[in-house]
Amino acid sequence: MREITYAAAVGEALREEMARDERVFLIGEDIGPVRDPGEDLWAQYRERRVWQTPISESGFTGLATGAAAAGLRPVVEIMYCDFVTCCMDPICNQAAKITLMSGGEFHVPMVIKTPAGGGTREGGHHSQSLEAWFMHTPGLKVAMPGTAYDAKGLLKAAIRDDGPVIYIQHRLLHPQSQQVPEGEWIVPLGQADVKREGTDLTLVAYSWALTKALQAAEALADETSVEVVDPRTLVPLDVDTIAASAAKTGRLLVVHEAPERGGAGAEIVRRVAERFVPLQAPATVLGAKPVAMPYSPPLEDHVLPQVEDIMAAVRRLVAWKQ
Amino acid sequence: MPDQSEMLRLLTTMLRIRGFEHRLGKYYNYSAYANLGGRRESDRTAALLTSTLYDFASSGMIGGAVHLYVGQEAVATGVCAHLRDDDYVTGSHRGHGHFIAKGGSLRGALAELMGRSGGCSHGYGGSMHLFDPAKGFLGGNGIIGAQIPLALGPAFAAKYRGEDGVSVAFFGDGGANQGTLYEAMNIAALWKLPVLFVCENNLYAATTPQRISSPLPDLAPRAEGFGMPGAIVDGQDVLAVYEVAGEAVRRARSGDGPTFIEAKTYRFHGHCGAESDHAFPDECAEWRQRDPIELLKAKLEPADVARVEAQVGEELDEAEAFAVSSPLPEANEVERFAF
Ligand SMILES: Cc1ncc(C[n+]2csc(CCOP(=O)(O)OP(=O)(O)O)c2C)c(N)n1
């Protein structure tokens, strides 16, 4: 075993996949010497396989979509998830639909890789959690790794997948480190992971909210036994693992940083409800308030669910009386 | 050629911008970004992407990403000198200069960067999102290129109402590569909207040099394709900018439509923070020889310059006192925007 950061894990996955498959190339803004997405990739591959673009997200994402259809395997770096708003057409109208519209004649093996999330005091245009937009668009897979191990394993799976995958990294996770094995591993898309065993309540959380959920579970350990489940990918969603856990504990709380309305939590609760899992308290979603992200610290902290908010929600559900 | 008092007005604006950004250093750890230089790649990537770098806790009273305008003051100053309060400007992520040149208050901007209630956006916006309706400032923008078509709106509204208002979009050479610019130029030229497209070509987009992001060094000729006048101007010379912008504003006000202005300029500091991250330090030193403020000062009486400097210093002291004593917003106040 050895320790690596989440950011380094992402870099490792890229480096290994580029070495393994000559069709994989990287494209995006400022991915040269300063913002190298993996150690030495720029130095090693800039002649042909790392493309530092003009600020033209729609243009280069469209290019990548077409290149993928023509047999390459692009990894598109969007500097902040907020900027995918500038390339929603190539992603949602084109990449997501080409396979179906061509009756399966074309495939788009592309990864859109982008850092996202709030809590960094950057205001309305650099703090969003937009995963629900992609979940809502048939034809896209959505990966949201919450640990270094999953970051590497999921990125490798995403690069090898034959369809477009949106791979979202939370910025606050980047410096987090973890013990991982040597060598390579794959985390298949569509497999949830029980990050902590428990008996009283199932807490589903992904990305940075996973870190907060684990802290809340730990802080509550003397009172309540919380099971923490990380879906790791939102599309495909491993409903089996989540529903089995909810059936075992009898309570379900989903936490994420994206706004609650129309979000991943709503979808997870729906899918569990359709299994008719008997619960002893209402299935609940705790997400961000329905506002754009404000800049000032007290405002931003209030908008995002904090560890204390998660603890309060857990206590409320565990104490619930019919 | 502007007269003496107009030249002093231009100097005042440039000193306000420069002085404002210099004061930020007291409250913002803006060397953090540039200091990433020597570290391991993965650590640098991590630090760049996490933005914990920009936290209030580590950097004093200002957080978020702060992009300095130092070196480019002549551009916003020369252009906005021709605008009235009812004309509009949309700025970029590097927007302090655009805001101040359009008449936005120093206290409002400083309090905003500190996340205070007294900020021009009440603590909601931060450095990239300064707003001021009374001064016709429709925001800096964190989305590169988004401000360009936005500027068409007030121009359209003025024309719609039969008024002679104009509007200006400021953007960088990097922003000039967004498709938004070309859609906006086409519509503006087609409908003769009273707009100025002001491209501040400072040779870099974050860390990407312009020579690898556009096939030709000059961007102004792109306007030709839309039948729109395109002018190249020395962005270090406020009088040259003043001249070219004056002509473009007159054209716009009189119904002759848009103009594209490319100002050749340079940011003296790093992309996001104060210490330079330029790949070519010699190049930076060379541009600093042509500091827009020094160039203008050389044309003025030293006594007048000293008077303006003292006056701007006082304004900044006042702004600082205001900002630090303005309270942080109450957390649950944000609920008023919830729906
Ligand atoms: C749509 C979008 N893409 C990328 C970014 C990230 N970004 C912020 S500033 C910047 C460089 C902008 O360069 P330029 O337009 O030349 O302006 P300058 O910084 O030189 O003033 C980039 C790429 C962004 N904010 N928005």
XYZ file of C-alpha atoms and ligand atoms in Angstrom:
687
model
C 0.000 0.000 0.000
C 1.012 3.639 -0.497
C -0.543 7.037 0.027
C -1.688 9.267 -2.830
C -3.868 12.323 -3.162
C -7.095 12.407 -5.114
C -5.469 14.769 -7.640
C -2.515 12.430 -8.090
C -4.884 9.498 -8.501
C -6.599 11.279 -11.373
C -3.191 11.945 -12.938
C -2.173 8.303 -12.552
C -5.308 7.072 -14.262
C -4.714 9.399 -17.201
C -1.074 8.454 -17.514
C -1.780 4.736 -17.423
C -4.631 4.949 -19.905
C -2.609 7.071 -22.317
C 0.225 4.581 -22.129
C -2.167 1.688 -22.671
C -4.269 3.098 -25.493
C -2.847 5.270 -28.207
C -6.291 6.583 -29.123
C -6.649 8.434 -25.800
C -5.843 12.149 -25.989
C -6.397 15.125 -23.712
C -7.890 18.433 -24.725
C -8.755 21.576 -22.775
C -7.697 25.018 -21.592
C -4.467 25.701 -19.723
C -3.536 22.048 -19.535
C 0.042 22.894 -20.324
C 2.848 23.291 -17.836
C 0.897 25.030 -15.095
C -2.310 23.069 -14.900
C -0.937 19.695 -15.918
C -3.683 17.172 -15.194
C -1.155 14.413 -14.532
C 2.530 14.564 -13.827
C 4.614 14.946 -16.951
C 1.770 14.338 -19.366
C 2.403 17.643 -21.049
C 6.129 17.046 -21.304
C 5.649 13.555 -22.616
C 2.771 13.991 -25.010
C 2.396 17.617 -26.043
C 3.500 16.931 -29.611
C 0.381 14.979 -30.427
C -1.723 13.930 -27.452
C -2.165 16.888 -25.093
C -3.914 19.839 -26.725
C -4.000 23.198 -25.002
C -6.930 24.989 -26.595
C -8.151 28.547 -27.021
C -11.015 29.522 -24.681
C -13.625 27.922 -26.889
C -15.429 25.251 -24.886
C -18.175 24.714 -27.386
C -15.653 24.382 -30.195
C -13.278 21.914 -28.605
C -16.012 19.825 -26.988
C -17.670 19.558 -30.383
C -14.320 18.596 -31.877
C -13.861 15.900 -29.251
C -17.347 14.551 -29.844
C -16.633 14.209 -33.537
C -13.190 12.761 -32.901
C -14.719 10.165 -30.585
C -17.244 9.242 -33.242
C -14.316 8.900 -35.656
C -12.534 6.401 -33.414
C -10.385 8.357 -30.946
C -10.997 8.413 -27.184
C -10.849 12.021 -26.014
C -10.636 13.158 -22.420
C -12.022 16.685 -22.410
C -10.947 18.896 -19.555
C -13.473 21.623 -18.677
C -11.650 23.911 -16.275
C -14.625 24.369 -13.931
C -17.916 22.511 -14.175
C -19.680 25.884 -14.384
C -18.204 26.314 -17.866
C -19.960 23.249 -19.273
C -22.838 25.661 -19.643
C -20.868 26.925 -22.652
C -20.813 23.483 -24.271
C -24.178 21.986 -23.426
C -25.039 21.554 -27.085
C -22.108 19.312 -27.990
C -22.559 17.365 -24.747
C -26.329 17.029 -24.457
C -27.608 17.344 -28.012
C -24.714 15.716 -29.801
C -22.543 13.390 -27.712
C -25.482 12.064 -25.706
C -27.616 11.345 -28.765
C -25.359 10.284 -31.620
C -25.412 6.615 -30.656
C -29.197 6.438 -30.627
C -29.797 8.693 -33.592
C -27.423 6.643 -35.723
C -29.217 3.477 -34.687
C -26.056 2.338 -32.965
C -23.811 2.951 -35.962
C -21.694 5.537 -34.161
C -20.319 5.585 -30.623
C -18.889 8.471 -28.635
C -16.245 7.098 -26.263
C -15.462 10.404 -24.606
C -14.890 11.575 -21.039
C -15.816 15.104 -19.990
C -13.712 15.601 -16.900
C -14.373 18.603 -14.720
C -13.865 19.944 -11.200
C -16.996 21.214 -9.486
C -18.539 22.129 -6.187
C -18.868 24.880 -3.637
C -17.339 25.842 -0.326
C -14.436 27.670 -1.953
C -15.645 31.296 -1.727
C -15.681 31.803 -5.459
C -19.218 32.963 -6.014
C -21.937 32.219 -8.510
C -19.893 31.275 -11.562
C -17.309 28.952 -9.997
C -19.164 26.885 -7.403
C -21.924 24.884 -8.965
C -22.846 21.214 -8.669
C -24.495 20.443 -12.001
C -24.664 16.643 -11.985
C -28.465 16.594 -12.107
C -28.450 18.241 -15.546
C -26.423 15.347 -16.908
C -28.429 12.694 -15.052
C -31.504 14.090 -16.708
C -30.052 13.665 -20.189
C -30.364 10.105 -21.506
C -27.162 8.969 -23.160
C -24.699 10.276 -20.580
C -23.092 8.408 -17.696
C -22.175 10.366 -14.582
C -19.291 9.500 -12.242
C -18.653 11.409 -8.995
C -15.678 9.884 -7.165
C -15.375 10.753 -3.483
C -11.993 9.140 -2.687
C -8.586 8.817 -4.316
C -9.103 5.093 -4.872
C -12.403 5.645 -6.647
C -11.028 8.626 -8.569
C -8.428 6.456 -10.250
C -10.569 3.382 -10.733
C -13.570 5.253 -12.079
C -11.571 7.396 -14.478
C -10.026 4.293 -16.003
C -13.467 2.731 -16.361
C -14.813 5.954 -17.881
C -12.020 6.141 -20.456
C -12.631 2.528 -21.449
C -16.398 3.015 -21.689
C -17.827 3.272 -25.195
C -20.226 6.102 -24.419
C -19.839 9.665 -23.133
C -19.112 9.829 -19.406
C -19.252 13.008 -17.316
C -16.591 12.664 -14.637
C -16.962 15.258 -11.883
C -14.246 15.892 -9.303
C -14.983 18.034 -6.249
C -12.250 20.618 -5.883
C -12.001 20.245 -2.126
C -11.213 16.555 -2.561
C -8.078 17.158 -4.607
C -5.574 17.349 -1.732
C -7.201 14.530 0.264
C -4.960 11.509 0.463
C -5.604 7.848 1.000
C -3.835 4.498 1.215
C -4.172 2.673 -2.107
C -2.632 -0.437 -3.683
C 0.239 -0.367 -6.154
C -0.541 -0.796 -9.828
C -3.819 -0.591 -11.597
C -7.421 -1.177 -10.636
C -10.778 -0.473 -12.180
C -13.925 0.659 -10.380
C -16.771 -0.374 -12.685
C -19.402 2.241 -13.469
C -22.611 1.407 -11.613
C -21.288 -0.154 -8.403
C -22.022 1.563 -5.110
C -19.700 1.111 -2.178
C -20.583 0.822 1.511
C -18.027 3.182 3.011
C -19.109 2.563 6.596
C -21.294 -0.188 8.068
C -24.183 0.658 10.359
C -27.584 -0.516 11.509
C -29.849 2.472 12.250
C -29.876 4.680 9.175
C -28.590 4.620 5.596
C -26.799 7.814 4.656
C -26.227 8.033 0.907
C -23.614 10.598 -0.077
C -21.145 11.157 -2.904
C -18.288 13.465 -3.801
C -17.403 16.043 -1.109
C -20.658 15.346 0.724
C -19.281 11.848 1.364
C -16.483 13.338 3.460
C -19.014 15.344 5.433
C -21.311 12.316 5.803
C -18.493 10.183 7.182
C -17.585 12.927 9.645
C -21.208 13.161 10.765
C -21.465 9.370 11.148
C -18.284 9.318 13.197
C -19.434 12.179 15.406
C -22.711 10.344 16.047
C -21.081 6.969 16.686
C -21.909 6.942 20.404
C -25.584 7.655 19.752
C -26.481 5.988 16.502
C -25.048 3.519 14.041
C -25.041 5.106 10.603
C -24.316 3.196 7.414
C -22.733 5.362 4.711
C -23.251 4.319 1.100
C -21.442 6.014 -1.793
C -23.149 5.406 -5.139
C -19.927 6.526 -6.908
C -21.782 6.810 -10.197
C -25.196 8.445 -10.502
C -25.740 6.968 -13.957
C -25.794 4.008 -13.890
C -27.145 4.001 -10.335
C -26.673 0.948 -8.153
C -30.156 0.886 -6.651
C -29.679 -2.683 -5.410
C -26.971 -1.761 -2.919
C -28.763 1.381 -1.720
C -32.147 -0.330 -1.374
C -30.616 -3.318 0.429
C -28.973 -0.990 2.912
C -32.167 1.013 3.440
C -34.116 -2.219 3.961
C -31.570 -3.265 6.572
C -31.491 0.025 8.525
C -35.091 1.163 7.898
C -34.101 4.782 7.340
C -32.804 6.677 4.310
C -31.133 10.066 4.130
C -29.435 11.326 0.964
C -26.987 14.205 1.203
C -25.443 16.232 -1.622
C -24.212 19.739 -2.308
C -26.389 20.320 -5.352
C -29.767 21.945 -4.773
C -32.411 19.488 -3.612
C -34.998 20.278 -6.250
C -34.882 17.906 -9.202
C -31.620 16.530 -7.927
C -29.760 13.255 -7.535
C -31.261 12.796 -4.067
C -34.779 13.039 -5.435
C -33.899 10.396 -7.997
C -32.352 8.067 -5.429
C -35.399 8.361 -3.164
C -37.703 7.677 -6.120
C -35.809 4.569 -7.137
C -35.846 3.203 -3.576
C -39.536 4.093 -3.137
C -40.373 2.149 -6.279
C -38.845 -0.919 -4.676
C -41.346 -0.392 -1.825
C -38.642 -0.671 0.805
C -40.374 -0.425 4.218
C -38.945 2.516 6.194
C -39.542 3.723 9.748
C -39.084 7.398 8.901
C -39.631 9.489 5.785
C -36.934 9.135 3.151
C -35.225 12.523 3.156
C -32.915 14.578 0.958
C -30.560 17.177 2.359
C -28.996 19.383 -0.309
C -28.132 22.999 -0.968
C -30.755 25.695 -0.625
C -32.488 26.708 -3.853
C -30.310 29.757 -4.483
C -27.277 30.561 -6.615
C -24.015 30.339 -4.695
C -23.261 33.537 -2.779
C -19.685 34.685 -2.156
C -19.548 35.855 1.464
C -18.558 33.044 3.886
C -21.603 33.139 6.212
C -23.931 33.062 3.205
C -22.117 30.268 1.394
C -21.881 28.162 4.548
C -25.591 28.606 5.095
C -26.503 27.526 1.565
C -24.492 24.281 1.655
C -25.344 21.387 3.993
C -22.765 21.230 6.770
C -21.746 18.341 9.039
C -23.982 19.706 11.827
C -26.940 19.834 9.419
C -26.357 16.205 8.497
C -26.132 15.240 12.171
C -29.366 17.074 12.911
C -31.142 15.328 10.046
C -29.890 11.917 11.177
C -31.048 12.563 14.753
C -34.442 13.721 13.528
C -34.981 10.607 11.428
C -33.720 8.187 14.055
C -36.047 9.744 16.644
C -38.991 9.724 14.217
C -42.287 8.396 15.606
C -45.061 7.315 13.258
C -6.866 65.758 -27.540
C -8.444 66.141 -24.100
C -7.735 69.363 -22.211
C -5.797 69.537 -18.949
C -8.736 69.035 -16.650
C -9.898 66.062 -18.697
C -6.396 64.603 -18.513
C -6.455 64.994 -14.738
C -9.781 63.225 -14.688
C -8.224 60.341 -16.617
C -5.302 60.277 -14.199
C -7.688 60.207 -11.250
C -9.480 57.175 -12.633
C -6.272 55.294 -13.353
C -4.920 56.060 -9.894
C -8.168 54.904 -8.323
C -7.887 51.555 -10.080
C -4.196 51.089 -9.336
C -4.536 52.285 -5.746
C -7.522 50.054 -5.121
C -5.664 46.977 -6.282
C -2.569 47.858 -4.317
C -4.630 48.107 -1.145
C -5.973 44.622 -1.705
C -2.545 43.235 -0.876
C -3.156 44.141 2.743
C -6.154 41.841 2.940
C -5.509 39.167 0.336
C -2.792 36.580 0.035
C -2.422 37.120 -3.641
C 0.953 35.615 -4.125
C -0.407 32.150 -3.403
C -1.207 31.371 -7.034
C 2.186 32.357 -8.381
C 3.995 30.614 -5.543
C 2.793 27.268 -6.784
C 5.698 27.363 -9.231
C 8.269 25.124 -7.590
C 6.022 22.367 -6.328
C 5.390 18.887 -7.650
C 2.974 18.802 -10.549
C 0.291 16.886 -8.723
C 0.467 19.222 -5.727
C 0.258 22.232 -7.993
C -2.721 20.807 -9.786
C -4.348 20.019 -6.483
C -3.770 23.493 -5.103
C -4.906 25.184 -8.291
C -8.030 23.169 -8.553
C -9.074 23.166 -4.929
C -9.021 26.914 -4.579
C -8.528 26.498 -0.840
C -5.835 28.861 -1.925
C -8.460 31.560 -2.049
C -9.954 30.974 1.363
C -10.662 33.920 3.633
C -9.020 32.013 6.451
C -5.627 31.790 4.764
C -5.717 35.129 3.045
C -7.094 37.572 5.512
C -10.318 39.404 4.866
C -10.702 38.743 1.163
C -11.307 35.352 -0.418
C -12.143 33.958 -3.811
C -10.114 34.451 -6.957
C -8.872 38.017 -7.471
C -7.665 39.036 -10.933
C -5.676 42.260 -10.970
C -6.061 44.912 -13.655
C -2.709 46.607 -12.941
C -1.047 47.570 -16.216
C -4.281 47.788 -18.181
C -5.787 50.872 -16.504
C -5.600 53.043 -19.609
C -8.072 50.860 -21.474
C -11.141 51.019 -19.242
C -10.257 54.598 -18.314
C -9.967 55.881 -21.883
C -13.153 54.151 -22.973
C -15.377 54.910 -19.978
C -14.386 58.567 -19.952
C -16.881 58.962 -22.802
C -19.761 57.229 -21.058
C -22.649 58.636 -19.024
C -24.226 56.976 -16.018
C -27.078 55.762 -18.218
C -24.702 54.031 -20.622
C -23.843 50.451 -19.778
C -20.730 48.364 -19.373
C -20.320 44.620 -18.962
C -16.962 43.596 -17.582
C -14.898 40.444 -17.420
C -13.450 38.370 -14.578
C -10.724 41.028 -14.457
C -13.394 43.571 -13.714
C -12.245 45.946 -10.939
C -10.914 48.416 -13.492
C -14.069 48.277 -15.588
C -16.205 48.896 -12.503
C -14.147 51.773 -11.148
C -13.745 53.448 -14.542
C -17.520 53.340 -15.007
C -17.908 55.257 -11.765
C -18.446 52.420 -9.297
C -17.458 53.365 -5.766
C -14.200 52.279 -4.173
C -15.927 51.591 -0.870
C -18.556 49.448 -2.584
C -15.903 47.416 -4.392
C -13.647 46.941 -1.381
C -16.506 45.984 0.924
C -17.688 43.540 -1.750
C -14.328 41.810 -1.928
C -14.453 41.508 1.852
C -17.872 39.871 1.586
C -19.571 42.662 3.543
C -23.163 43.855 3.531
C -21.974 47.274 2.410
C -20.460 45.834 -0.754
C -21.792 46.938 -4.117
C -23.349 43.467 -4.475
C -24.058 43.171 -0.726
C -21.462 40.426 -0.278
C -23.160 38.074 -2.708
C -20.924 38.637 -5.705
C -17.232 38.934 -4.825
C -14.395 40.163 -7.015
C -15.750 38.821 -10.298
C -19.320 39.985 -9.691
C -19.302 43.697 -8.931
C -22.602 45.338 -9.930
C -23.917 48.900 -9.887
C -27.231 49.774 -11.557
C -26.973 53.506 -10.830
C -23.672 53.632 -12.694
C -24.751 51.364 -15.533
C -22.420 48.557 -14.535
C -24.011 45.245 -15.432
C -21.488 43.064 -13.698
C -18.106 41.560 -14.004
C -18.416 37.987 -15.194
C -16.963 34.656 -14.211
C -17.909 33.071 -17.515
C -15.452 34.106 -20.197
C -17.274 35.634 -23.151
C -20.710 35.709 -21.506
C -20.491 39.453 -20.935
C -20.249 40.150 -24.662
C -23.802 39.338 -25.826
C -25.101 40.722 -22.508
C -23.825 44.139 -23.548
C -26.031 43.990 -26.617
C -29.050 44.139 -24.334
C -28.792 47.687 -22.987
C -27.806 48.867 -26.480
C -30.904 47.214 -27.857
C -33.007 48.690 -25.050
C -31.704 52.190 -25.759
C -32.498 51.844 -29.436
C -35.888 50.340 -28.618
C -36.766 53.340 -26.481
C -35.414 55.813 -29.005
C -32.634 56.949 -26.668
C -28.991 57.527 -27.472
C -27.421 55.270 -24.825
C -24.473 53.076 -25.746
C -22.954 50.035 -24.170
C -19.517 48.497 -23.981
C -18.329 44.942 -23.505
C -14.791 44.454 -22.213
C -13.114 41.095 -22.771
C -9.646 39.615 -23.172
C -7.832 38.071 -26.099
C -8.840 34.753 -24.581
C -12.473 35.769 -24.441
C -12.228 36.776 -28.087
C -12.060 33.073 -28.914
C -15.521 32.347 -27.557
C -18.257 31.945 -30.145
C -20.351 34.449 -28.204
C -18.247 37.268 -29.650
C -19.059 36.349 -33.228
C -22.759 35.884 -32.637
C -22.835 39.232 -30.856
C -20.809 41.040 -33.518
C -23.047 39.727 -36.255
C -26.262 40.801 -34.535
C -24.839 44.173 -33.513
C -23.606 44.919 -37.027
C -26.820 43.671 -38.602
C -29.046 45.828 -36.406
C -26.583 48.709 -36.012
C -26.667 48.424 -32.254
C -24.783 51.110 -30.326
C -22.112 48.806 -28.906
C -18.347 48.874 -28.465
C -16.518 45.563 -28.403
C -13.349 46.318 -26.474
C -10.795 43.542 -26.579
C -7.967 43.986 -24.098
C -5.236 41.972 -25.718
C -2.777 41.423 -22.872
C -1.144 38.507 -24.705
C -2.263 35.854 -22.210
C -5.344 33.905 -21.284
C -4.494 32.597 -17.820
C -1.327 30.663 -18.729
C -2.006 30.344 -22.445
C -0.018 32.784 -24.595
C -1.971 34.396 -27.385
C 0.460 33.131 -30.018
C -0.779 29.577 -29.438
C -4.454 30.493 -29.150
C -5.022 32.531 -32.301
C -3.454 32.138 -35.727
C -2.748 35.864 -36.197
C -1.393 38.346 -33.660
C -3.998 41.012 -34.428
C -7.631 40.458 -33.509
C -9.151 43.697 -34.828
C -9.206 42.487 -38.460
C -11.807 39.912 -37.401
C -14.301 42.796 -37.346
C -13.967 43.257 -41.100
C -15.903 40.100 -41.753
C -18.930 41.717 -40.157
C -18.534 45.009 -42.001
C -17.668 46.667 -38.721
C -14.791 49.098 -38.169
C -11.950 47.481 -36.248
C -9.233 49.598 -34.658
C -5.952 48.685 -33.045
C -4.816 51.045 -30.318
C -1.890 51.299 -27.915
C -3.514 50.202 -24.674
C -0.751 51.761 -22.567
C -1.517 55.222 -23.892
C -4.700 56.489 -22.321
C -4.888 59.429 -24.716
C -4.767 57.113 -27.718
C -7.499 54.942 -26.227
C -9.512 58.061 -25.400
C -9.265 59.204 -29.002
C -10.310 55.938 -30.615
C -13.070 55.259 -28.100
C -14.417 58.789 -28.472
C -14.866 58.224 -32.179
C -16.528 54.839 -31.617
C -18.901 56.214 -28.981
C -19.885 59.089 -31.307
C -20.574 56.600 -34.082
C -22.673 54.459 -31.790
C -24.654 57.378 -30.353
C -25.437 58.755 -33.741
C -26.869 55.462 -34.964
C -23.950 54.238 -37.088
C -23.567 51.001 -35.169
C -20.833 49.044 -33.439
C -17.034 49.257 -33.416
C -14.426 46.706 -32.439
C -11.414 48.069 -30.571
C -8.354 45.978 -29.861
C -6.164 47.563 -27.197
C -2.644 46.125 -27.052
C -1.810 45.932 -23.388
C -0.291 43.780 -20.671
C -1.138 42.667 -17.164
C 1.818 43.464 -14.965
C 0.897 40.774 -12.432
C -0.072 37.137 -12.439
C -3.311 35.883 -13.893
C -4.897 35.490 -10.501
C -2.930 37.283 -7.839
C -0.073 39.683 -7.682
C 3.169 37.882 -8.354
C 3.888 37.404 -11.974
C 3.351 34.005 -13.522
C 4.456 35.156 -16.937
C 6.511 32.661 -18.849
C 8.790 35.470 -19.987
C 9.910 37.826 -17.212
C 11.910 39.964 -19.649
C 8.796 40.603 -21.641
C 7.019 41.722 -18.473
C 9.895 44.047 -17.532
C 9.761 45.559 -21.011
C 6.043 46.293 -20.773
C 6.471 47.798 -17.346
C 8.650 50.422 -18.988
C 5.433 51.649 -20.536
C 3.335 51.990 -17.413
C 0.167 53.787 -18.513
C 0.079 55.937 -15.396
C 3.677 57.076 -15.751
C 3.123 57.850 -19.431
C 0.253 60.168 -18.600
C 1.957 61.736 -15.595
C 4.832 62.780 -17.827
C 2.418 65.013 -19.711
C 1.136 66.797 -16.593
C 2.332 69.322 -14.042
C 3.928 67.551 -11.042
C 1.923 69.712 -8.640
C -1.333 68.633 -10.243
C -0.272 65.000 -10.148
C 0.584 65.266 -6.461
C -2.778 66.829 -5.708
C -4.649 64.055 -7.512
C -2.553 61.394 -5.810
C -3.313 62.829 -2.391
C -6.993 63.038 -3.138
C -7.164 59.438 -4.360
C -5.218 58.345 -1.275
C -7.864 59.930 0.921
C -10.649 58.263 -1.023
C -8.947 54.929 -0.514
C -8.506 55.515 3.223
C -12.170 56.317 3.431
C -13.111 53.223 1.423
C -10.963 51.033 3.620
C -12.444 52.404 6.823
C -15.905 51.853 5.433
C -15.219 48.318 4.226
C -13.635 46.963 7.386
C -16.409 48.350 9.544
C -19.207 47.069 7.328
C -20.770 43.945 8.874
C -20.797 40.505 7.299
C -24.277 39.565 6.094
C -26.511 37.495 8.364
C -26.399 33.899 7.158
C -30.130 33.342 6.765
C -30.560 36.598 4.851
C -29.805 34.605 1.689
C -33.231 32.959 2.036
C -34.785 35.997 0.398
C -33.508 34.674 -2.903
C -34.781 31.160 -2.307
C -37.484 29.705 -4.477
C -16.186 29.945 -20.062
C -14.967 30.021 -19.236
N -13.906 29.250 -19.553
C -12.782 29.287 -18.811
C -12.706 30.107 -17.723
C -11.467 30.112 -16.858
N -10.689 31.324 -17.069
C -10.824 32.391 -16.255
S -9.889 33.676 -16.748
C -9.310 32.841 -18.069
C -8.379 33.510 -19.025
C -9.022 34.656 -19.705
O -8.157 35.238 -20.604
P -8.514 36.567 -21.343
O -9.898 36.511 -21.883
O -7.432 36.828 -22.312
O -8.538 37.652 -20.201
P -7.349 38.095 -19.249
O -7.330 37.146 -18.101
O -6.107 38.060 -20.039
O -7.739 39.452 -18.799
C -9.829 31.559 -18.095
C -9.487 30.547 -19.105
C -13.843 30.889 -17.407
N -13.859 31.685 -16.323
N -14.951 30.833 -18.178
